[in-house]
Amino acid sequence: MSAEHAPLTSRQLALGYDNHPVIHDLDLAVPQGAVTVLVGGNGCGKSTLLKAFARLLKPERGQVLLDGKAILSQPTRTVAQRLSILPQSPTAPEGLTVHQLVCQGRYPHQRWLRSWTDADERIVHQALRDTDLEALAASPVDQLSGGQRQRAWIAMTLAQDTDILLLDEPTTYLDLAHQIEILDLLADLNRRSGKTIVMVLHDLNLACRYAHHIVALSQGRVHTQGPPATVVTEAMVRAVFNLGCQIIQDPLFGTPLCVPYGASRPTASIGADHADCP
């Protein structure tokens, strides 16, 4: 996608912490209305890039553009009405209930002369339903399990009701069933509402299943990007993750399936056993 039609773009973006560079002169255009997943090894800059896209980290050089305009020049409320972010390991004030947390997602839509409305309440309850948290609405967030807390924060992000969602490892702390439920929910939001979703995921196979566009980062730069079938190759996994693998076709979804083998290559080829996969 060209930068002119992308809701979020970076131009010659350089990011770092305390004079330690993390992202190097990165140009990237996030596809409109697609699910984009950032993948790469630890420390490659995935979370750092997401923070810059959300205006939580000021660039050392270059800029991030939101709808073609420098994001740092736009009012905070305007940005918050356009995009929402779920950071890694967020924390809530002690005693805050799930319902109160999710209600905070509506604050960017409030005005001095605009009180809480029935529409706000409907959006909050829909977010609670979508994340299977209605029964826990009155529970303090700090008394929930790790997976329940993660779903509560995702519900708050959904209640913000923005066209762009940025999620840093949204399946953290979730068991496998809830991982699939949350990713199915995000995929459904994308299909129904055309929301632009950018996620950091560590599970490469889930990234292949749910992403329209994958960006593989390595040492603070884009190693490669594009559709999963094009991007996820044995050569890419070796270069980006320093890991040997075989890529086969997922027998259920038809997407690339990475079977890692690490330092010792298996004696038999996996592909031979899956030659008849559709």
PDB file of N, CA and C in Angstrom, residues 112-160:
ATOM      1  N   TRP A 112     -17.025  18.537  27.820  1.00  0.00           N
ATOM      2  CA  TRP A 112     -17.406  19.258  29.024  1.00  0.00           C
ATOM      3  C   TRP A 112     -18.927  19.347  29.153  1.00  0.00           C
ATOM      4  N   LEU A 113     -19.620  19.533  28.032  1.00  0.00           N
ATOM      5  CA  LEU A 113     -21.069  19.676  28.063  1.00  0.00           C
ATOM      6  C   LEU A 113     -21.778  18.384  27.644  1.00  0.00           C
ATOM      7  N   ARG A 114     -21.022  17.298  27.485  1.00  0.00           N
ATOM      8  CA  ARG A 114     -21.632  16.034  27.068  1.00  0.00           C
ATOM      9  C   ARG A 114     -21.464  15.015  28.189  1.00  0.00           C
ATOM     10  N   SER A 115     -22.568  14.645  28.829  1.00  0.00           N
ATOM     11  CA  SER A 115     -22.519  13.677  29.913  1.00  0.00           C
ATOM     12  C   SER A 115     -22.571  12.255  29.344  1.00  0.00           C
ATOM     13  N   TRP A 116     -22.451  11.285  30.244  1.00  0.00           N
ATOM     14  CA  TRP A 116     -22.525   9.866  29.866  1.00  0.00           C
ATOM     15  C   TRP A 116     -23.888   9.578  29.247  1.00  0.00           C
ATOM     16  N   THR A 117     -23.899   8.852  28.134  1.00  0.00           N
ATOM     17  CA  THR A 117     -25.140   8.618  27.404  1.00  0.00           C
ATOM     18  C   THR A 117     -25.488   7.126  27.371  1.00  0.00           C
ATOM     19  N   ASP A 118     -26.710   6.848  26.953  1.00  0.00           N
ATOM     20  CA  ASP A 118     -27.123   5.458  26.770  1.00  0.00           C
ATOM     21  C   ASP A 118     -26.259   4.773  25.716  1.00  0.00           C
ATOM     22  N   ALA A 119     -25.858   5.532  24.706  1.00  0.00           N
ATOM     23  CA  ALA A 119     -24.994   4.966  23.667  1.00  0.00           C
ATOM     24  C   ALA A 119     -23.648   4.533  24.246  1.00  0.00           C
ATOM     25  N   ASP A 120     -23.078   5.351  25.143  1.00  0.00           N
ATOM     26  CA  ASP A 120     -21.827   4.977  25.803  1.00  0.00           C
ATOM     27  C   ASP A 120     -22.005   3.665  26.571  1.00  0.00           C
ATOM     28  N   GLU A 121     -23.095   3.566  27.309  1.00  0.00           N
ATOM     29  CA  GLU A 121     -23.336   2.368  28.111  1.00  0.00           C
ATOM     30  C   GLU A 121     -23.519   1.138  27.222  1.00  0.00           C
ATOM     31  N   ARG A 122     -24.201   1.305  26.088  1.00  0.00           N
ATOM     32  CA  ARG A 122     -24.378   0.170  25.169  1.00  0.00           C
ATOM     33  C   ARG A 122     -23.036  -0.306  24.625  1.00  0.00           C
ATOM     34  N   ILE A 123     -22.165   0.615  24.292  1.00  0.00           N
ATOM     35  CA  ILE A 123     -20.848   0.250  23.755  1.00  0.00           C
ATOM     36  C   ILE A 123     -20.031  -0.481  24.816  1.00  0.00           C
ATOM     37  N   VAL A 124     -20.103  -0.021  26.057  1.00  0.00           N
ATOM     38  CA  VAL A 124     -19.386  -0.676  27.146  1.00  0.00           C
ATOM     39  C   VAL A 124     -19.900  -2.091  27.348  1.00  0.00           C
ATOM     40  N   HIS A 125     -21.223  -2.265  27.377  1.00  0.00           N
ATOM     41  CA  HIS A 125     -21.786  -3.599  27.579  1.00  0.00           C
ATOM     42  C   HIS A 125     -21.463  -4.522  26.403  1.00  0.00           C
ATOM     43  N   GLN A 126     -21.417  -3.979  25.204  1.00  0.00           N
ATOM     44  CA  GLN A 126     -21.044  -4.804  24.051  1.00  0.00           C
ATOM     45  C   GLN A 126     -19.601  -5.276  24.180  1.00  0.00           C
ATOM     46  N   ALA A 127     -18.716  -4.387  24.636  1.00  0.00           N
ATOM     47  CA  ALA A 127     -17.318  -4.774  24.833  1.00  0.00           C
ATOM     48  C   ALA A 127     -17.199  -5.857  25.898  1.00  0.00           C
ATOM     49  N   LEU A 128     -18.003  -5.751  26.968  1.00  0.00           N
ATOM     50  CA  LEU A 128     -18.003  -6.786  28.011  1.00  0.00           C
ATOM     51  C   LEU A 128     -18.518  -8.118  27.469  1.00  0.00           C
ATOM     52  N   ARG A 129     -19.558  -8.064  26.644  1.00  0.00           N
ATOM     53  CA  ARG A 129     -20.090  -9.297  26.044  1.00  0.00           C
ATOM     54  C   ARG A 129     -19.063  -9.922  25.102  1.00  0.00           C
ATOM     55  N   ASP A 130     -18.444  -9.089  24.280  1.00  0.00           N
ATOM     56  CA  ASP A 130     -17.506  -9.606  23.287  1.00  0.00           C
ATOM     57  C   ASP A 130     -16.308 -10.300  23.925  1.00  0.00           C
ATOM     58  N   THR A 131     -15.954  -9.872  25.135  1.00  0.00           N
ATOM     59  CA  THR A 131     -14.803 -10.456  25.833  1.00  0.00           C
ATOM     60  C   THR A 131     -15.208 -11.422  26.941  1.00  0.00           C
ATOM     61  N   ASP A 132     -16.502 -11.772  26.984  1.00  0.00           N
ATOM     62  CA  ASP A 132     -17.020 -12.754  27.938  1.00  0.00           C
ATOM     63  C   ASP A 132     -16.744 -12.334  29.377  1.00  0.00           C
ATOM     64  N   LEU A 133     -17.028 -11.056  29.692  1.00  0.00           N
ATOM     65  CA  LEU A 133     -16.744 -10.518  31.022  1.00  0.00           C
ATOM     66  C   LEU A 133     -17.989  -9.973  31.727  1.00  0.00           C
ATOM     67  N   GLU A 134     -19.175 -10.201  31.179  1.00  0.00           N
ATOM     68  CA  GLU A 134     -20.378  -9.644  31.808  1.00  0.00           C
ATOM     69  C   GLU A 134     -20.526 -10.097  33.258  1.00  0.00           C
ATOM     70  N   ALA A 135     -20.223 -11.363  33.525  1.00  0.00           N
ATOM     71  CA  ALA A 135     -20.393 -11.886  34.880  1.00  0.00           C
ATOM     72  C   ALA A 135     -19.373 -11.314  35.856  1.00  0.00           C
ATOM     73  N   LEU A 136     -18.303 -10.723  35.330  1.00  0.00           N
ATOM     74  CA  LEU A 136     -17.240 -10.186  36.177  1.00  0.00           C
ATOM     75  C   LEU A 136     -17.229  -8.660  36.190  1.00  0.00           C
ATOM     76  N   ALA A 137     -18.280  -8.022  35.677  1.00  0.00           N
ATOM     77  CA  ALA A 137     -18.287  -6.565  35.538  1.00  0.00           C
ATOM     78  C   ALA A 137     -18.083  -5.846  36.864  1.00  0.00           C
ATOM     79  N   ALA A 138     -18.597  -6.399  37.943  1.00  0.00           N
ATOM     80  CA  ALA A 138     -18.491  -5.736  39.250  1.00  0.00           C
ATOM     81  C   ALA A 138     -17.245  -6.163  40.025  1.00  0.00           C
ATOM     82  N   SER A 139     -16.440  -7.026  39.459  1.00  0.00           N
ATOM     83  CA  SER A 139     -15.260  -7.525  40.169  1.00  0.00           C
ATOM     84  C   SER A 139     -14.094  -6.554  40.052  1.00  0.00           C
ATOM     85  N   PRO A 140     -13.312  -6.367  41.121  1.00  0.00           N
ATOM     86  CA  PRO A 140     -12.101  -5.551  41.026  1.00  0.00           C
ATOM     87  C   PRO A 140     -11.101  -6.171  40.054  1.00  0.00           C
ATOM     88  N   VAL A 141     -10.506  -5.344  39.226  1.00  0.00           N
ATOM     89  CA  VAL A 141      -9.564  -5.837  38.225  1.00  0.00           C
ATOM     90  C   VAL A 141      -8.378  -6.525  38.890  1.00  0.00           C
ATOM     91  N   ASP A 142      -7.923  -5.982  40.038  1.00  0.00           N
ATOM     92  CA  ASP A 142      -6.732  -6.542  40.675  1.00  0.00           C
ATOM     93  C   ASP A 142      -6.988  -7.883  41.357  1.00  0.00           C
ATOM     94  N   GLN A 143      -8.234  -8.360  41.350  1.00  0.00           N
ATOM     95  CA  GLN A 143      -8.543  -9.671  41.920  1.00  0.00           C
ATOM     96  C   GLN A 143      -8.784 -10.731  40.847  1.00  0.00           C
ATOM     97  N   LEU A 144      -8.627 -10.356  39.586  1.00  0.00           N
ATOM     98  CA  LEU A 144      -8.852 -11.290  38.493  1.00  0.00           C
ATOM     99  C   LEU A 144      -7.593 -12.108  38.208  1.00  0.00           C
ATOM    100  N   SER A 145      -7.796 -13.211  37.510  1.00  0.00           N
ATOM    101  CA  SER A 145      -6.655 -13.973  37.014  1.00  0.00           C
ATOM    102  C   SER A 145      -5.960 -13.178  35.909  1.00  0.00           C
ATOM    103  N   GLY A 146      -4.756 -13.600  35.553  1.00  0.00           N
ATOM    104  CA  GLY A 146      -4.024 -12.893  34.504  1.00  0.00           C
ATOM    105  C   GLY A 146      -4.788 -12.844  33.197  1.00  0.00           C
ATOM    106  N   GLY A 147      -5.407 -13.967  32.818  1.00  0.00           N
ATOM    107  CA  GLY A 147      -6.163 -14.001  31.573  1.00  0.00           C
ATOM    108  C   GLY A 147      -7.395 -13.130  31.618  1.00  0.00           C
ATOM    109  N   GLN A 148      -8.084 -13.115  32.764  1.00  0.00           N
ATOM    110  CA  GLN A 148      -9.267 -12.264  32.907  1.00  0.00           C
ATOM    111  C   GLN A 148      -8.891 -10.792  32.853  1.00  0.00           C
ATOM    112  N   ARG A 149      -7.776 -10.424  33.503  1.00  0.00           N
ATOM    113  CA  ARG A 149      -7.315  -9.031  33.440  1.00  0.00           C
ATOM    114  C   ARG A 149      -7.011  -8.623  32.012  1.00  0.00           C
ATOM    115  N   GLN A 150      -6.370  -9.513  31.274  1.00  0.00           N
ATOM    116  CA  GLN A 150      -6.031  -9.185  29.891  1.00  0.00           C
ATOM    117  C   GLN A 150      -7.289  -8.944  29.061  1.00  0.00           C
ATOM    118  N   ARG A 151      -8.311  -9.775  29.287  1.00  0.00           N
ATOM    119  CA  ARG A 151      -9.565  -9.585  28.556  1.00  0.00           C
ATOM    120  C   ARG A 151     -10.242  -8.278  28.964  1.00  0.00           C
ATOM    121  N   ALA A 152     -10.108  -7.886  30.238  1.00  0.00           N
ATOM    122  CA  ALA A 152     -10.688  -6.612  30.686  1.00  0.00           C
ATOM    123  C   ALA A 152     -10.032  -5.434  29.973  1.00  0.00           C
ATOM    124  N   TRP A 153      -8.719  -5.480  29.825  1.00  0.00           N
ATOM    125  CA  TRP A 153      -8.034  -4.389  29.119  1.00  0.00           C
ATOM    126  C   TRP A 153      -8.392  -4.381  27.633  1.00  0.00           C
ATOM    127  N   ILE A 154      -8.548  -5.558  27.059  1.00  0.00           N
ATOM    128  CA  ILE A 154      -8.980  -5.620  25.658  1.00  0.00           C
ATOM    129  C   ILE A 154     -10.379  -5.023  25.526  1.00  0.00           C
ATOM    130  N   ALA A 155     -11.258  -5.313  26.493  1.00  0.00           N
ATOM    131  CA  ALA A 155     -12.614  -4.741  26.474  1.00  0.00           C
ATOM    132  C   ALA A 155     -12.563  -3.221  26.531  1.00  0.00           C
ATOM    133  N   MET A 156     -11.670  -2.659  27.357  1.00  0.00           N
ATOM    134  CA  MET A 156     -11.538  -1.211  27.416  1.00  0.00           C
ATOM    135  C   MET A 156     -11.098  -0.646  26.062  1.00  0.00           C
ATOM    136  N   THR A 157     -10.173  -1.339  25.416  1.00  0.00           N
ATOM    137  CA  THR A 157      -9.711  -0.911  24.101  1.00  0.00           C
ATOM    138  C   THR A 157     -10.846  -0.947  23.090  1.00  0.00           C
ATOM    139  N   LEU A 158     -11.686  -1.988  23.147  1.00  0.00           N
ATOM    140  CA  LEU A 158     -12.824  -2.088  22.240  1.00  0.00           C
ATOM    141  C   LEU A 158     -13.844  -0.984  22.514  1.00  0.00           C
ATOM    142  N   ALA A 159     -14.042  -0.653  23.800  1.00  0.00           N
ATOM    143  CA  ALA A 159     -15.018   0.387  24.154  1.00  0.00           C
ATOM    144  C   ALA A 159     -14.602   1.759  23.633  1.00  0.00           C
ATOM    145  N   GLN A 160     -13.319   1.947  23.400  1.00  0.00           N
ATOM    146  CA  GLN A 160     -12.863   3.229  22.850  1.00  0.00           C
ATOM    147  C   GLN A 160     -13.395   3.428  21.434  1.00  0.00           C
TER     148      GLN A 160
END
